[in-house]
PDB file of C-alpha atoms in Angstrom:
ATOM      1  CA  UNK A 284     178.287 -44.724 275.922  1.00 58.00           C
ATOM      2  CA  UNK A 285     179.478 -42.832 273.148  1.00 65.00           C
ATOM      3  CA  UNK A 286     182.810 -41.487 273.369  1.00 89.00           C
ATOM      4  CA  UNK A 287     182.329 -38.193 271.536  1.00 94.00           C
ATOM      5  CA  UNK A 288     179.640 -35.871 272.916  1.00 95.00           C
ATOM      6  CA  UNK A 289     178.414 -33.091 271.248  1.00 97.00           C
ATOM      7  CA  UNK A 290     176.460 -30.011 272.318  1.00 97.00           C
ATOM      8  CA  UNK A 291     174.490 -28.362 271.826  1.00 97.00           C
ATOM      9  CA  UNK A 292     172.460 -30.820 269.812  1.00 96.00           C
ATOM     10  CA  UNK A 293     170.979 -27.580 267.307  1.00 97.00           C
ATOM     11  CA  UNK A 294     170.839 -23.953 267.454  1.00 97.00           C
ATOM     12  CA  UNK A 295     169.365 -21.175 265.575  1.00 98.00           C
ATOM     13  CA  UNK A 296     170.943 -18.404 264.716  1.00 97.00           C
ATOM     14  CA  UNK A 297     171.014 -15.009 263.313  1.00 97.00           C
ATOM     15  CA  UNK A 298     172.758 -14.151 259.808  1.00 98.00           C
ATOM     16  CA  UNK A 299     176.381 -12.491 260.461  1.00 97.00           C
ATOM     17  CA  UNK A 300     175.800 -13.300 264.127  1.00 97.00           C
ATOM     18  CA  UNK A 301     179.085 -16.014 266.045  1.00 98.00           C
ATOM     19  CA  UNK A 302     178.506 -19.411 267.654  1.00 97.00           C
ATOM     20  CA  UNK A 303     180.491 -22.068 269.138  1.00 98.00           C
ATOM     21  CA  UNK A 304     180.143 -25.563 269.056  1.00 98.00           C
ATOM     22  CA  UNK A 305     181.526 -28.010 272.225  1.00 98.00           C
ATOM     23  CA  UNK A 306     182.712 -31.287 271.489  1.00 98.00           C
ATOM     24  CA  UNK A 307     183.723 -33.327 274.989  1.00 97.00           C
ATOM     25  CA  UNK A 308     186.013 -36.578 273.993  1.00 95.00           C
ATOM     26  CA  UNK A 309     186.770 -39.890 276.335  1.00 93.00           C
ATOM     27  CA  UNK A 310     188.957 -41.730 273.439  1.00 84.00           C
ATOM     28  CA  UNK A 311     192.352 -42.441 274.717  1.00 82.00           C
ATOM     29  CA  UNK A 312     195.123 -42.439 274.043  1.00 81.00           C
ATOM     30  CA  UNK A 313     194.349 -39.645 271.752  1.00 80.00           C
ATOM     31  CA  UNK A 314     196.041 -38.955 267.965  1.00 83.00           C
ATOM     32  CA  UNK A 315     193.915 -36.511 266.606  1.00 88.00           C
ATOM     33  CA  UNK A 316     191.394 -34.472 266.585  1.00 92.00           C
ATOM     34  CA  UNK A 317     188.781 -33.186 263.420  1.00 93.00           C
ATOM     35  CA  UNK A 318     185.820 -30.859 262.695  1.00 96.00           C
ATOM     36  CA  UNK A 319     183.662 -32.081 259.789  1.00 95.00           C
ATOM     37  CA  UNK A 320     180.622 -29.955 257.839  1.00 96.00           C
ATOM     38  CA  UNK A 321     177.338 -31.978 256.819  1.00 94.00           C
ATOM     39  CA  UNK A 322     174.928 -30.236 254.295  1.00 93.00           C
ATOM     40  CA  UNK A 323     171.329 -32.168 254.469  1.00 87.00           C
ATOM     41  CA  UNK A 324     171.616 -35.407 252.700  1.00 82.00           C
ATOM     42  CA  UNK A 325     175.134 -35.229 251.872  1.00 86.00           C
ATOM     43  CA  UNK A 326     178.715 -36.667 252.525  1.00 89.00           C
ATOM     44  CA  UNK A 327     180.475 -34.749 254.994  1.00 91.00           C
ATOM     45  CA  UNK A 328     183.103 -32.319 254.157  1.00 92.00           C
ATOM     46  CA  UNK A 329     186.681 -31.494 256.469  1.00 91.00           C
ATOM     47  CA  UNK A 330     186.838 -28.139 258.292  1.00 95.00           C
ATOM     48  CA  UNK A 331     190.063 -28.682 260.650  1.00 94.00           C
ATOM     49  CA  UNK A 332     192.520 -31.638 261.634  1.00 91.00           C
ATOM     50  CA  UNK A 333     194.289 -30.908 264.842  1.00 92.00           C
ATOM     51  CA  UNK A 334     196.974 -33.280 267.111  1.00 87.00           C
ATOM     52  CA  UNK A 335     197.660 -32.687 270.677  1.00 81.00           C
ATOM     53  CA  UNK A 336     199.975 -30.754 270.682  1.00 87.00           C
ATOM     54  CA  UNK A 337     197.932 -27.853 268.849  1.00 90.00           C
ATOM     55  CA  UNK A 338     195.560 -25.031 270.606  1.00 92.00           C
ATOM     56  CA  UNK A 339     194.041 -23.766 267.111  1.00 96.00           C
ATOM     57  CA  UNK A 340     193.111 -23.928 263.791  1.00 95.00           C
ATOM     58  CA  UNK A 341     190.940 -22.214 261.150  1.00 96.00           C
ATOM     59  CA  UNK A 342     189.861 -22.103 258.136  1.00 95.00           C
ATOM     60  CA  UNK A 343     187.995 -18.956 256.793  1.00 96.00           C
ATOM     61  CA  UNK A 344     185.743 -18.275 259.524  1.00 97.00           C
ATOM     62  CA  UNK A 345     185.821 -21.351 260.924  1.00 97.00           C
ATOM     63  CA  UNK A 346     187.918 -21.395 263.838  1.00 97.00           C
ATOM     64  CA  UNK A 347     188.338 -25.043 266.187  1.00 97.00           C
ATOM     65  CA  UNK A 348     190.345 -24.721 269.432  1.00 97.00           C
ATOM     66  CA  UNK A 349     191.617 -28.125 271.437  1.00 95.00           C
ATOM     67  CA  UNK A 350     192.372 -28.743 275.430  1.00 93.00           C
ATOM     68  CA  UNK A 351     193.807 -32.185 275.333  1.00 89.00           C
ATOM     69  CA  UNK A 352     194.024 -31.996 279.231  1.00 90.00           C
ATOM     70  CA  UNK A 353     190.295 -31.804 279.200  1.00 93.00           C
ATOM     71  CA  UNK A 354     189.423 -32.919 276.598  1.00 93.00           C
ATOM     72  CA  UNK A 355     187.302 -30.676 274.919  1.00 96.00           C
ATOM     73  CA  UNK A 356     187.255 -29.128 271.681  1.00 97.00           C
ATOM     74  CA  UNK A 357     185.032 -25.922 270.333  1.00 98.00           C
ATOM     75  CA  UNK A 358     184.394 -24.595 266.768  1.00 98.00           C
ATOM     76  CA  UNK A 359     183.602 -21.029 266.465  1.00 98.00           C
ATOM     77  CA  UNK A 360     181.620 -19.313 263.731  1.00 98.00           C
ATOM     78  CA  UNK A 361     182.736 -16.119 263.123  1.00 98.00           C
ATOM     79  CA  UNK A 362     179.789 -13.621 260.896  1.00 97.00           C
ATOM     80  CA  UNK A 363     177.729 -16.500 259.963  1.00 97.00           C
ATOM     81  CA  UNK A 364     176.182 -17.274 256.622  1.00 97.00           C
ATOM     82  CA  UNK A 365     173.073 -18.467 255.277  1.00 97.00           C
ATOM     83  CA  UNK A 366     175.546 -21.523 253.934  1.00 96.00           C
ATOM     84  CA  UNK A 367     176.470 -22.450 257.167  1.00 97.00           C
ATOM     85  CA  UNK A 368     173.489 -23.907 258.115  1.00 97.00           C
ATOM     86  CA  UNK A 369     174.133 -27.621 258.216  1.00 97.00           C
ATOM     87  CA  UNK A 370     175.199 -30.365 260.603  1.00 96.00           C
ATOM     88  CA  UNK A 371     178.852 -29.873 261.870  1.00 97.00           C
ATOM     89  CA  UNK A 372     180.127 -33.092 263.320  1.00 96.00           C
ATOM     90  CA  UNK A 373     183.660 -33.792 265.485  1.00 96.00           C
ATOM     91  CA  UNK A 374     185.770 -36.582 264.634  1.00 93.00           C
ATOM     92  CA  UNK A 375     188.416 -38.105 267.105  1.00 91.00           C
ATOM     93  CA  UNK A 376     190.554 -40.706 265.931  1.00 86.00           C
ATOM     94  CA  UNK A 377     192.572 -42.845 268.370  1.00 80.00           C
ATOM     95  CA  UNK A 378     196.081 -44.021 268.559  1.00 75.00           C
ATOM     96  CA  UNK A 379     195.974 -47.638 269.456  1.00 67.00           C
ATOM     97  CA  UNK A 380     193.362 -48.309 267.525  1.00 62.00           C
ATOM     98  CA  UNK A 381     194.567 -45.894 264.103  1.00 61.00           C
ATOM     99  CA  UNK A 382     191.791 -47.434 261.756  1.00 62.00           C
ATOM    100  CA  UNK A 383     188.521 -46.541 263.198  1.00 70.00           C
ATOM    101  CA  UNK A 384     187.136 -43.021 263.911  1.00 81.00           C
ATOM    102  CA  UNK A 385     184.532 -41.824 266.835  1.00 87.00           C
ATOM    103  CA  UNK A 386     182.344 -39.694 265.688  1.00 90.00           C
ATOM    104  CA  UNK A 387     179.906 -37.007 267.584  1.00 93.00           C
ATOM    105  CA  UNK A 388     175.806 -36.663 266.374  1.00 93.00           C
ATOM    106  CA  UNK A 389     176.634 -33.614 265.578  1.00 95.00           C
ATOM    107  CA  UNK A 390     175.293 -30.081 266.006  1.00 97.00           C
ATOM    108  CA  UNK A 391     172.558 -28.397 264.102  1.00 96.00           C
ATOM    109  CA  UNK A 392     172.591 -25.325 263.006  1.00 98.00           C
ATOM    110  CA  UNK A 393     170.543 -23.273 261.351  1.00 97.00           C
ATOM    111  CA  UNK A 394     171.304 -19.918 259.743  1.00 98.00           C
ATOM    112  CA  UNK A 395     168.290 -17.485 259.672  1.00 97.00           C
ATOM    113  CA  UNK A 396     168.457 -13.988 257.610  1.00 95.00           C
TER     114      UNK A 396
ATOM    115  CA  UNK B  53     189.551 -35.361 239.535  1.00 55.00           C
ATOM    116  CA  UNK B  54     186.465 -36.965 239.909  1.00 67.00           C
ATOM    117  CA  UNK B  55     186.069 -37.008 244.207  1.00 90.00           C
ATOM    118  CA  UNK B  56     183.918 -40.032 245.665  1.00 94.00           C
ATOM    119  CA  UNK B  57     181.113 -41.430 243.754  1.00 95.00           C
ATOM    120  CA  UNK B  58     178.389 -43.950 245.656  1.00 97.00           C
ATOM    121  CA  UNK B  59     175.441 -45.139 243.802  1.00 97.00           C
ATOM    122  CA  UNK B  60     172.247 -45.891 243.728  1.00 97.00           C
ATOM    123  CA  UNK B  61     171.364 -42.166 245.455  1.00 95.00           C
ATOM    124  CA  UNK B  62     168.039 -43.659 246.892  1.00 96.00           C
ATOM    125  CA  UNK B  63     166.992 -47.360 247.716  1.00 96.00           C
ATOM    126  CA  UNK B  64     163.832 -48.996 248.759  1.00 98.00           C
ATOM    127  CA  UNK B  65     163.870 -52.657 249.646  1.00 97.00           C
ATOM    128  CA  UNK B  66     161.772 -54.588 252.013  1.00 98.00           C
ATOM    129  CA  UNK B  67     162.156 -56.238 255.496  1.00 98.00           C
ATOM    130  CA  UNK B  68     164.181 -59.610 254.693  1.00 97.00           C
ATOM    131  CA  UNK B  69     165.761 -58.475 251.043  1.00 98.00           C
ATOM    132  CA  UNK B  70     169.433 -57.889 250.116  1.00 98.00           C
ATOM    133  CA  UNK B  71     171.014 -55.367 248.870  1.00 98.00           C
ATOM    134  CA  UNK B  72     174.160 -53.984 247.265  1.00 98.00           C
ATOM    135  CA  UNK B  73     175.694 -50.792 247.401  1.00 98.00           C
ATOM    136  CA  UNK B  74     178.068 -49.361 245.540  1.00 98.00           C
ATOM    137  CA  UNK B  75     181.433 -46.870 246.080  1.00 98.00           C
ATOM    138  CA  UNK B  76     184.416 -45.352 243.698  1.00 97.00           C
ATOM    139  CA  UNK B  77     186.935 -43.875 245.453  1.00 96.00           C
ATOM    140  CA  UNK B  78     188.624 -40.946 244.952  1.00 94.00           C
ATOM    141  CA  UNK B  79     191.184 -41.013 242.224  1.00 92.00           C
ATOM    142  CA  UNK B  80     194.894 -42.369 243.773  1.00 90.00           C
ATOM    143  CA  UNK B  81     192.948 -43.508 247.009  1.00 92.00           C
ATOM    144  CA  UNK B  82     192.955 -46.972 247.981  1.00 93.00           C
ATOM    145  CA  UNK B  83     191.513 -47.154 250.777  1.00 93.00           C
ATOM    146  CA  UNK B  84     187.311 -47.225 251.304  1.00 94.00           C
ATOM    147  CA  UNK B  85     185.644 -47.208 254.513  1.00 93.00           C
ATOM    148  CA  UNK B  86     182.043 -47.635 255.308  1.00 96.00           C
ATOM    149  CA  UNK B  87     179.704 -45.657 258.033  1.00 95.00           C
ATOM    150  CA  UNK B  88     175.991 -45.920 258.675  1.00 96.00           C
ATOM    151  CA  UNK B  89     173.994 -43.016 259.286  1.00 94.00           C
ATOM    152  CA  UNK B  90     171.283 -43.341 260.578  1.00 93.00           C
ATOM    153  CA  UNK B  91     168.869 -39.908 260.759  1.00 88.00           C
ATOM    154  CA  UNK B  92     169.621 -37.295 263.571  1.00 85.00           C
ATOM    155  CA  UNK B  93     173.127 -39.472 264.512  1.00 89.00           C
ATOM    156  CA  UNK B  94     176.911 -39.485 263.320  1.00 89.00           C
ATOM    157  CA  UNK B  95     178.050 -42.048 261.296  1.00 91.00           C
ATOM    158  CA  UNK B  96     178.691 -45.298 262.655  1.00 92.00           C
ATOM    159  CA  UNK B  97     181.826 -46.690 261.458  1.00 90.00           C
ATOM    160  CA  UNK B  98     180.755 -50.405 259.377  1.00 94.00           C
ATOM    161  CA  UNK B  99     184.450 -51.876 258.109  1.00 93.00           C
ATOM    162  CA  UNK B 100     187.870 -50.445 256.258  1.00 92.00           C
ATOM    163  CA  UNK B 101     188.903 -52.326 253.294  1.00 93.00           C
ATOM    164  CA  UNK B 102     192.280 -52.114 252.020  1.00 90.00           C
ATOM    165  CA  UNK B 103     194.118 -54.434 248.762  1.00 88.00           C
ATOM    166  CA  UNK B 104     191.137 -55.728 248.959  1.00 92.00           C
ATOM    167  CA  UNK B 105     190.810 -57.340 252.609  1.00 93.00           C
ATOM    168  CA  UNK B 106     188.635 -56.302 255.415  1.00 92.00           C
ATOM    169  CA  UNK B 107     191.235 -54.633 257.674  1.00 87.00           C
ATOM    170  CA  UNK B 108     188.800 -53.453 260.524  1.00 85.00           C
ATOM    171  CA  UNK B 109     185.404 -54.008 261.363  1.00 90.00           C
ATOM    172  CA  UNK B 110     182.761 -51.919 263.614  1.00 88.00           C
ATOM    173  CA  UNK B 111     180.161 -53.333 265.699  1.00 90.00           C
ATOM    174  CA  UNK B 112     177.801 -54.430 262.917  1.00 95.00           C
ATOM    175  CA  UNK B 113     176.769 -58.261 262.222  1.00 96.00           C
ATOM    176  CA  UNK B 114     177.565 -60.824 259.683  1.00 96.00           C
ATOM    177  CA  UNK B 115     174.687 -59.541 257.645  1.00 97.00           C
ATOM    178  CA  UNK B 116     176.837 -56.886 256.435  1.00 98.00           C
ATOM    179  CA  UNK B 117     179.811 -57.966 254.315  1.00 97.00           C
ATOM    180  CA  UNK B 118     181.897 -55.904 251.521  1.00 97.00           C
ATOM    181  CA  UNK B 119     184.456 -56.633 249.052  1.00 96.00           C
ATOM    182  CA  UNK B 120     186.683 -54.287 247.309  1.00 97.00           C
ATOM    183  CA  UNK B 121     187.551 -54.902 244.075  1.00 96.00           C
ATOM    184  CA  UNK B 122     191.316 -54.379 242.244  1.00 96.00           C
ATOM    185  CA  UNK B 123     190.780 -51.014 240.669  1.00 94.00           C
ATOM    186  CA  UNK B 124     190.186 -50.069 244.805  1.00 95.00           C
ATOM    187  CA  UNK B 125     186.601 -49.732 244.470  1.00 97.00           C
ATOM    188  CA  UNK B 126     184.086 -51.048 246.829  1.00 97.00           C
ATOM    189  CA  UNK B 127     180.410 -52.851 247.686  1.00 98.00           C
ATOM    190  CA  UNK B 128     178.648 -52.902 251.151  1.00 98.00           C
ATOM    191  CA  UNK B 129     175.973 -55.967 250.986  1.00 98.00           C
ATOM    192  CA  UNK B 130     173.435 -56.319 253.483  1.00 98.00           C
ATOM    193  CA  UNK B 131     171.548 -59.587 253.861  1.00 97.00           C
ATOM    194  CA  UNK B 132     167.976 -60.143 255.705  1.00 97.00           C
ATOM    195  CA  UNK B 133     167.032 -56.387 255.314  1.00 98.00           C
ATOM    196  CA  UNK B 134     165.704 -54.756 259.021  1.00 98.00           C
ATOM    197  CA  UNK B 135     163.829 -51.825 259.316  1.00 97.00           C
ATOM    198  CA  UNK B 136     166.386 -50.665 261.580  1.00 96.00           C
ATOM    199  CA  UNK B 137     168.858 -50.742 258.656  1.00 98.00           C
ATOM    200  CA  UNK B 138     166.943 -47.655 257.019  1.00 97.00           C
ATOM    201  CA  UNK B 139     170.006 -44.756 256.988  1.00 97.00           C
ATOM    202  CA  UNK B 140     172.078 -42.954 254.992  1.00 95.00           C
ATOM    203  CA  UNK B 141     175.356 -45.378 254.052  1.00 97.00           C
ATOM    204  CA  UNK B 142     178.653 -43.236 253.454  1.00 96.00           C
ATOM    205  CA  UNK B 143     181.407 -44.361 251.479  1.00 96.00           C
ATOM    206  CA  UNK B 144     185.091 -42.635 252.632  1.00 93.00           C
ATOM    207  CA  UNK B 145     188.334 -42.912 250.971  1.00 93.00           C
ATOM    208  CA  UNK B 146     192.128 -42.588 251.836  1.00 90.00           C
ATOM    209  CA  UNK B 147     195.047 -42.977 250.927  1.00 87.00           C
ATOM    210  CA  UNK B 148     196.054 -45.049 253.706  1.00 74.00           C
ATOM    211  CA  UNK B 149     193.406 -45.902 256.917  1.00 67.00           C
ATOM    212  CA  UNK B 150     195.268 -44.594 259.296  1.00 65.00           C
ATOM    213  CA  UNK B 151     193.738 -41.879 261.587  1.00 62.00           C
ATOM    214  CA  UNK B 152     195.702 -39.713 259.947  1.00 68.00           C
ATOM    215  CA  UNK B 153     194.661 -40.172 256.656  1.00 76.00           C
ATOM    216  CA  UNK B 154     192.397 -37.678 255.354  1.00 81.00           C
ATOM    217  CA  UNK B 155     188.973 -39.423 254.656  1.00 86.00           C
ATOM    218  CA  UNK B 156     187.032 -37.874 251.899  1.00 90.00           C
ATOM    219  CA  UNK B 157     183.411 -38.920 251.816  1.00 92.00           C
ATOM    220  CA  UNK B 158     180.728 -39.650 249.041  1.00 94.00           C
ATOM    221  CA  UNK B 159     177.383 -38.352 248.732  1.00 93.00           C
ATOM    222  CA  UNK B 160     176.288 -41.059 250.518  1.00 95.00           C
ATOM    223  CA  UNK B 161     172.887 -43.828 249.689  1.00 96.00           C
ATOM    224  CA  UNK B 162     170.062 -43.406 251.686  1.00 96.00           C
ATOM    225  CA  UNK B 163     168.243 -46.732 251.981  1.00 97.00           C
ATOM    226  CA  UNK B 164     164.833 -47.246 253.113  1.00 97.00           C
ATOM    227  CA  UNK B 165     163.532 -50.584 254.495  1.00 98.00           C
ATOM    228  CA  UNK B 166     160.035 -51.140 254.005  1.00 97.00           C
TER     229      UNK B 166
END
């Protein structure tokens, strides 16, 4: 089972419109925590790095929000763009094991004017 | 600063070939990891080479095997070609493989097993 799930697997939405993105996490013990865009056929790209011991983070309108207690992280869209349509992917890296990344499929979305 | 460079962009081999791919890290990095992506999934983590050892290794057979080189680039060779192995193969690269090392990734070589 993976350890990073991701949902919802794509969505479709309106240009200038908001979305959020959930991304539920089993790794343990946890070190951190990271939101990654992927435009089609290419590497992916950071968005946000976040520890435990942080609620928040954004960049531009990108805005990713952390419950270590439960687990879950969200990225938020704010007044989306016709650019934003690509895959966005959560990361979660974990302590013991400091080398190797868990990675989410990913969410879809797509942008529409 | 020239970021991470992978090449060939596109690959076709056939069922049983082998193939090499290619990765230059990101100028000061020395560090290259290697993910398969396969279509519709995240990238599966493959190995971590650092000074030119493997230093970690993902679920993946003996078929797959890399090498990094003393200028810190890299090469991912797969033996006995599957059609399974058709997916896009990332290159990332850090200063450092910790978790907490920032991986930038390449553009990535999509492979297609025929």
């Amino acid at each position: 089972k993976n350890q990073v799930e991701q949902s919802p697997q794509s969505l479709i939405i309106l240009e200038g419109k908001n979305c959020t993105l959930q991304c539920n996490y089993t790794v343990s013990p946890f070190s951190n925590l990271r939101w990654y865009k992927q435009d089609t056929g290419r590497g992916p790209v950071s968005l946000t790095i976040m520890t435990f011991s942080e609620n928040t983070k954004s960049n531009g309108r990108y805005t990713a929000t952390l419950d270590a207690d439960t687990k879950q992280s969200s990225l938020h869209i704010t007044a989306s763009q016709l650019s934003d349509s690509a895959s966005y992917i959560c990361v979660v890296s974990e302590r013991s094991n400091d080398y190797k990344l868990s990675f989410g499929a990913g969410t879809t979305v797509t942008v529409r004017a | 600063d020239a970021g991470v460079t992978q090449s060939p962009t596109h690959l076709i081999k056939t069922r049983g070939q082998q193939v090499t791919l290619r990765c230059s890290p990101k100028s000061g990095h020395d560090t290259v990891s290697w993910y398969q992506q396969a279509l519709g999934q995240g990238p599966q983590f493959i190995f971590q080479y650092y000074e030119e050892e493997e230093r970690q290794r993902g679920n993946f057979p003996d078929r797959f095997s890399g090498h990094q080189f003393p200028n810190y680039s890299s090469e991912l060779n797969v033996n006995a070609l599957l059609l399974g192995d058709s997916a896009l193969y990332l290159c990332a690269s850090s200063l450092g493989g910790g978790g907490w090392y920032e991986q930038y990734f390449g553009p990535g070589t999509r492979l297609t097993v025929t």
